[in-house]
Amino acid sequence: MTDKLTDIAQFELPYRRKATIRLVEFEGGMKMVRLVLREGTRITQIDLDADSATQLSRTLADTAARL
């Protein structure tokens, strides 16, 4: 069995960057949110538990509201 990936959203960001949010279900049943950032050929993946994803989303929303 392999990990199950479900794409949730994709974003075109400034300066030709891209971000993808995925739900990852691991073999053992654990679920995480995966944030994939792409800059040209560079790819950064960050797996977040529910608390971290919630905290990050709130911080991003609060900061964006101040722009």
PDB file of N, CA and C in Angstrom, residues 13-50:
ATOM      1  N   LEU A  13       1.320  31.964  -7.767  1.00  0.00           N
ATOM      2  CA  LEU A  13       1.816  33.015  -6.888  1.00  0.00           C
ATOM      3  C   LEU A  13       2.666  34.014  -7.675  1.00  0.00           C
ATOM      4  N   PRO A  14       2.940  35.175  -7.072  1.00  0.00           N
ATOM      5  CA  PRO A  14       3.801  36.153  -7.752  1.00  0.00           C
ATOM      6  C   PRO A  14       5.164  35.555  -8.120  1.00  0.00           C
ATOM      7  N   TYR A  15       5.763  36.128  -9.137  1.00  0.00           N
ATOM      8  CA  TYR A  15       7.098  35.744  -9.615  1.00  0.00           C
ATOM      9  C   TYR A  15       7.143  34.303 -10.116  1.00  0.00           C
ATOM     10  N   ARG A  16       6.077  33.859 -10.750  1.00  0.00           N
ATOM     11  CA  ARG A  16       5.976  32.527 -11.374  1.00  0.00           C
ATOM     12  C   ARG A  16       6.179  31.378 -10.387  1.00  0.00           C
ATOM     13  N   ARG A  17       5.788  31.570  -9.169  1.00  0.00           N
ATOM     14  CA  ARG A  17       5.841  30.507  -8.163  1.00  0.00           C
ATOM     15  C   ARG A  17       4.477  29.855  -8.062  1.00  0.00           C
ATOM     16  N   LYS A  18       4.465  28.626  -7.544  1.00  0.00           N
ATOM     17  CA  LYS A  18       3.216  27.882  -7.405  1.00  0.00           C
ATOM     18  C   LYS A  18       3.161  27.235  -6.026  1.00  0.00           C
ATOM     19  N   ALA A  19       1.948  27.097  -5.505  1.00  0.00           N
ATOM     20  CA  ALA A  19       1.740  26.400  -4.241  1.00  0.00           C
ATOM     21  C   ALA A  19       0.603  25.411  -4.423  1.00  0.00           C
ATOM     22  N   THR A  20       0.754  24.240  -3.829  1.00  0.00           N
ATOM     23  CA  THR A  20      -0.281  23.211  -3.856  1.00  0.00           C
ATOM     24  C   THR A  20      -0.535  22.763  -2.422  1.00  0.00           C
ATOM     25  N   ILE A  21      -1.810  22.590  -2.103  1.00  0.00           N
ATOM     26  CA  ILE A  21      -2.187  22.032  -0.809  1.00  0.00           C
ATOM     27  C   ILE A  21      -2.789  20.661  -1.067  1.00  0.00           C
ATOM     28  N   ARG A  22      -2.283  19.663  -0.347  1.00  0.00           N
ATOM     29  CA  ARG A  22      -2.748  18.283  -0.504  1.00  0.00           C
ATOM     30  C   ARG A  22      -3.104  17.681   0.849  1.00  0.00           C
ATOM     31  N   LEU A  23      -4.035  16.771   0.838  1.00  0.00           N
ATOM     32  CA  LEU A  23      -4.305  15.931   1.999  1.00  0.00           C
ATOM     33  C   LEU A  23      -3.513  14.656   1.795  1.00  0.00           C
ATOM     34  N   VAL A  24      -2.719  14.273   2.796  1.00  0.00           N
ATOM     35  CA  VAL A  24      -1.915  13.057   2.717  1.00  0.00           C
ATOM     36  C   VAL A  24      -2.426  12.082   3.768  1.00  0.00           C
ATOM     37  N   GLU A  25      -2.779  10.879   3.317  1.00  0.00           N
ATOM     38  CA  GLU A  25      -3.185   9.813   4.227  1.00  0.00           C
ATOM     39  C   GLU A  25      -2.106   8.737   4.171  1.00  0.00           C
ATOM     40  N   PHE A  26      -1.383   8.586   5.269  1.00  0.00           N
ATOM     41  CA  PHE A  26      -0.291   7.631   5.330  1.00  0.00           C
ATOM     42  C   PHE A  26      -0.818   6.223   5.586  1.00  0.00           C
ATOM     43  N   GLU A  27       0.017   5.225   5.284  1.00  0.00           N
ATOM     44  CA  GLU A  27      -0.374   3.817   5.423  1.00  0.00           C
ATOM     45  C   GLU A  27      -0.941   3.497   6.799  1.00  0.00           C
ATOM     46  N   GLY A  28      -0.367   4.068   7.842  1.00  0.00           N
ATOM     47  CA  GLY A  28      -0.806   3.778   9.200  1.00  0.00           C
ATOM     48  C   GLY A  28      -2.095   4.480   9.600  1.00  0.00           C
ATOM     49  N   GLY A  29      -2.655   5.318   8.728  1.00  0.00           N
ATOM     50  CA  GLY A  29      -3.904   6.001   9.014  1.00  0.00           C
ATOM     51  C   GLY A  29      -3.745   7.461   9.406  1.00  0.00           C
ATOM     52  N   MET A  30      -2.522   7.899   9.644  1.00  0.00           N
ATOM     53  CA  MET A  30      -2.303   9.289  10.006  1.00  0.00           C
ATOM     54  C   MET A  30      -2.579  10.182   8.794  1.00  0.00           C
ATOM     55  N   LYS A  31      -3.208  11.340   9.043  1.00  0.00           N
ATOM     56  CA  LYS A  31      -3.511  12.309   7.987  1.00  0.00           C
ATOM     57  C   LYS A  31      -2.796  13.610   8.292  1.00  0.00           C
ATOM     58  N   MET A  32      -2.267  14.235   7.233  1.00  0.00           N
ATOM     59  CA  MET A  32      -1.587  15.521   7.368  1.00  0.00           C
ATOM     60  C   MET A  32      -1.919  16.388   6.153  1.00  0.00           C
ATOM     61  N   VAL A  33      -1.695  17.678   6.318  1.00  0.00           N
ATOM     62  CA  VAL A  33      -1.822  18.621   5.213  1.00  0.00           C
ATOM     63  C   VAL A  33      -0.414  18.833   4.663  1.00  0.00           C
ATOM     64  N   ARG A  34      -0.262  18.676   3.351  1.00  0.00           N
ATOM     65  CA  ARG A  34       1.044  18.887   2.720  1.00  0.00           C
ATOM     66  C   ARG A  34       0.996  20.173   1.904  1.00  0.00           C
ATOM     67  N   LEU A  35       1.919  21.065   2.189  1.00  0.00           N
ATOM     68  CA  LEU A  35       2.083  22.302   1.441  1.00  0.00           C
ATOM     69  C   LEU A  35       3.295  22.114   0.537  1.00  0.00           C
ATOM     70  N   VAL A  36       3.086  22.241  -0.769  1.00  0.00           N
ATOM     71  CA  VAL A  36       4.164  22.075  -1.746  1.00  0.00           C
ATOM     72  C   VAL A  36       4.397  23.430  -2.414  1.00  0.00           C
ATOM     73  N   LEU A  37       5.616  23.937  -2.284  1.00  0.00           N
ATOM     74  CA  LEU A  37       5.988  25.221  -2.875  1.00  0.00           C
ATOM     75  C   LEU A  37       6.965  24.963  -4.013  1.00  0.00           C
ATOM     76  N   ARG A  38       6.692  25.559  -5.173  1.00  0.00           N
ATOM     77  CA  ARG A  38       7.541  25.376  -6.348  1.00  0.00           C
ATOM     78  C   ARG A  38       8.085  26.719  -6.818  1.00  0.00           C
ATOM     79  N   GLU A  39       9.399  26.761  -6.991  1.00  0.00           N
ATOM     80  CA  GLU A  39      10.100  27.922  -7.549  1.00  0.00           C
ATOM     81  C   GLU A  39      11.006  27.388  -8.641  1.00  0.00           C
ATOM     82  N   GLY A  40      10.573  27.462  -9.877  1.00  0.00           N
ATOM     83  CA  GLY A  40      11.365  26.887 -10.970  1.00  0.00           C
ATOM     84  C   GLY A  40      11.516  25.393 -10.761  1.00  0.00           C
ATOM     85  N   THR A  41      12.745  24.920 -10.626  1.00  0.00           N
ATOM     86  CA  THR A  41      12.965  23.486 -10.420  1.00  0.00           C
ATOM     87  C   THR A  41      13.056  23.119  -8.937  1.00  0.00           C
ATOM     88  N   ARG A  42      13.046  24.124  -8.075  1.00  0.00           N
ATOM     89  CA  ARG A  42      13.138  23.873  -6.632  1.00  0.00           C
ATOM     90  C   ARG A  42      11.759  23.552  -6.068  1.00  0.00           C
ATOM     91  N   ILE A  43      11.659  22.479  -5.289  1.00  0.00           N
ATOM     92  CA  ILE A  43      10.399  22.066  -4.673  1.00  0.00           C
ATOM     93  C   ILE A  43      10.632  21.894  -3.174  1.00  0.00           C
ATOM     94  N   THR A  44       9.760  22.514  -2.383  1.00  0.00           N
ATOM     95  CA  THR A  44       9.807  22.371  -0.930  1.00  0.00           C
ATOM     96  C   THR A  44       8.473  21.795  -0.471  1.00  0.00           C
ATOM     97  N   GLN A  45       8.516  20.704   0.291  1.00  0.00           N
ATOM     98  CA  GLN A  45       7.313  20.080   0.832  1.00  0.00           C
ATOM     99  C   GLN A  45       7.330  20.197   2.347  1.00  0.00           C
ATOM    100  N   ILE A  46       6.195  20.602   2.900  1.00  0.00           N
ATOM    101  CA  ILE A  46       6.061  20.713   4.347  1.00  0.00           C
ATOM    102  C   ILE A  46       4.792  19.974   4.749  1.00  0.00           C
ATOM    103  N   ASP A  47       4.918  18.999   5.648  1.00  0.00           N
ATOM    104  CA  ASP A  47       3.760  18.279   6.169  1.00  0.00           C
ATOM    105  C   ASP A  47       3.358  18.898   7.502  1.00  0.00           C
ATOM    106  N   LEU A  48       2.062  19.195   7.641  1.00  0.00           N
ATOM    107  CA  LEU A  48       1.541  19.870   8.831  1.00  0.00           C
ATOM    108  C   LEU A  48       0.465  19.021   9.489  1.00  0.00           C
ATOM    109  N   ASP A  49       0.517  18.931  10.823  1.00  0.00           N
ATOM    110  CA  ASP A  49      -0.588  18.287  11.531  1.00  0.00           C
ATOM    111  C   ASP A  49      -1.741  19.289  11.585  1.00  0.00           C
ATOM    112  N   ALA A  50      -2.888  18.863  12.097  1.00  0.00           N
ATOM    113  CA  ALA A  50      -4.084  19.709  12.091  1.00  0.00           C
ATOM    114  C   ALA A  50      -3.862  21.012  12.853  1.00  0.00           C
TER     115      ALA A  50
END
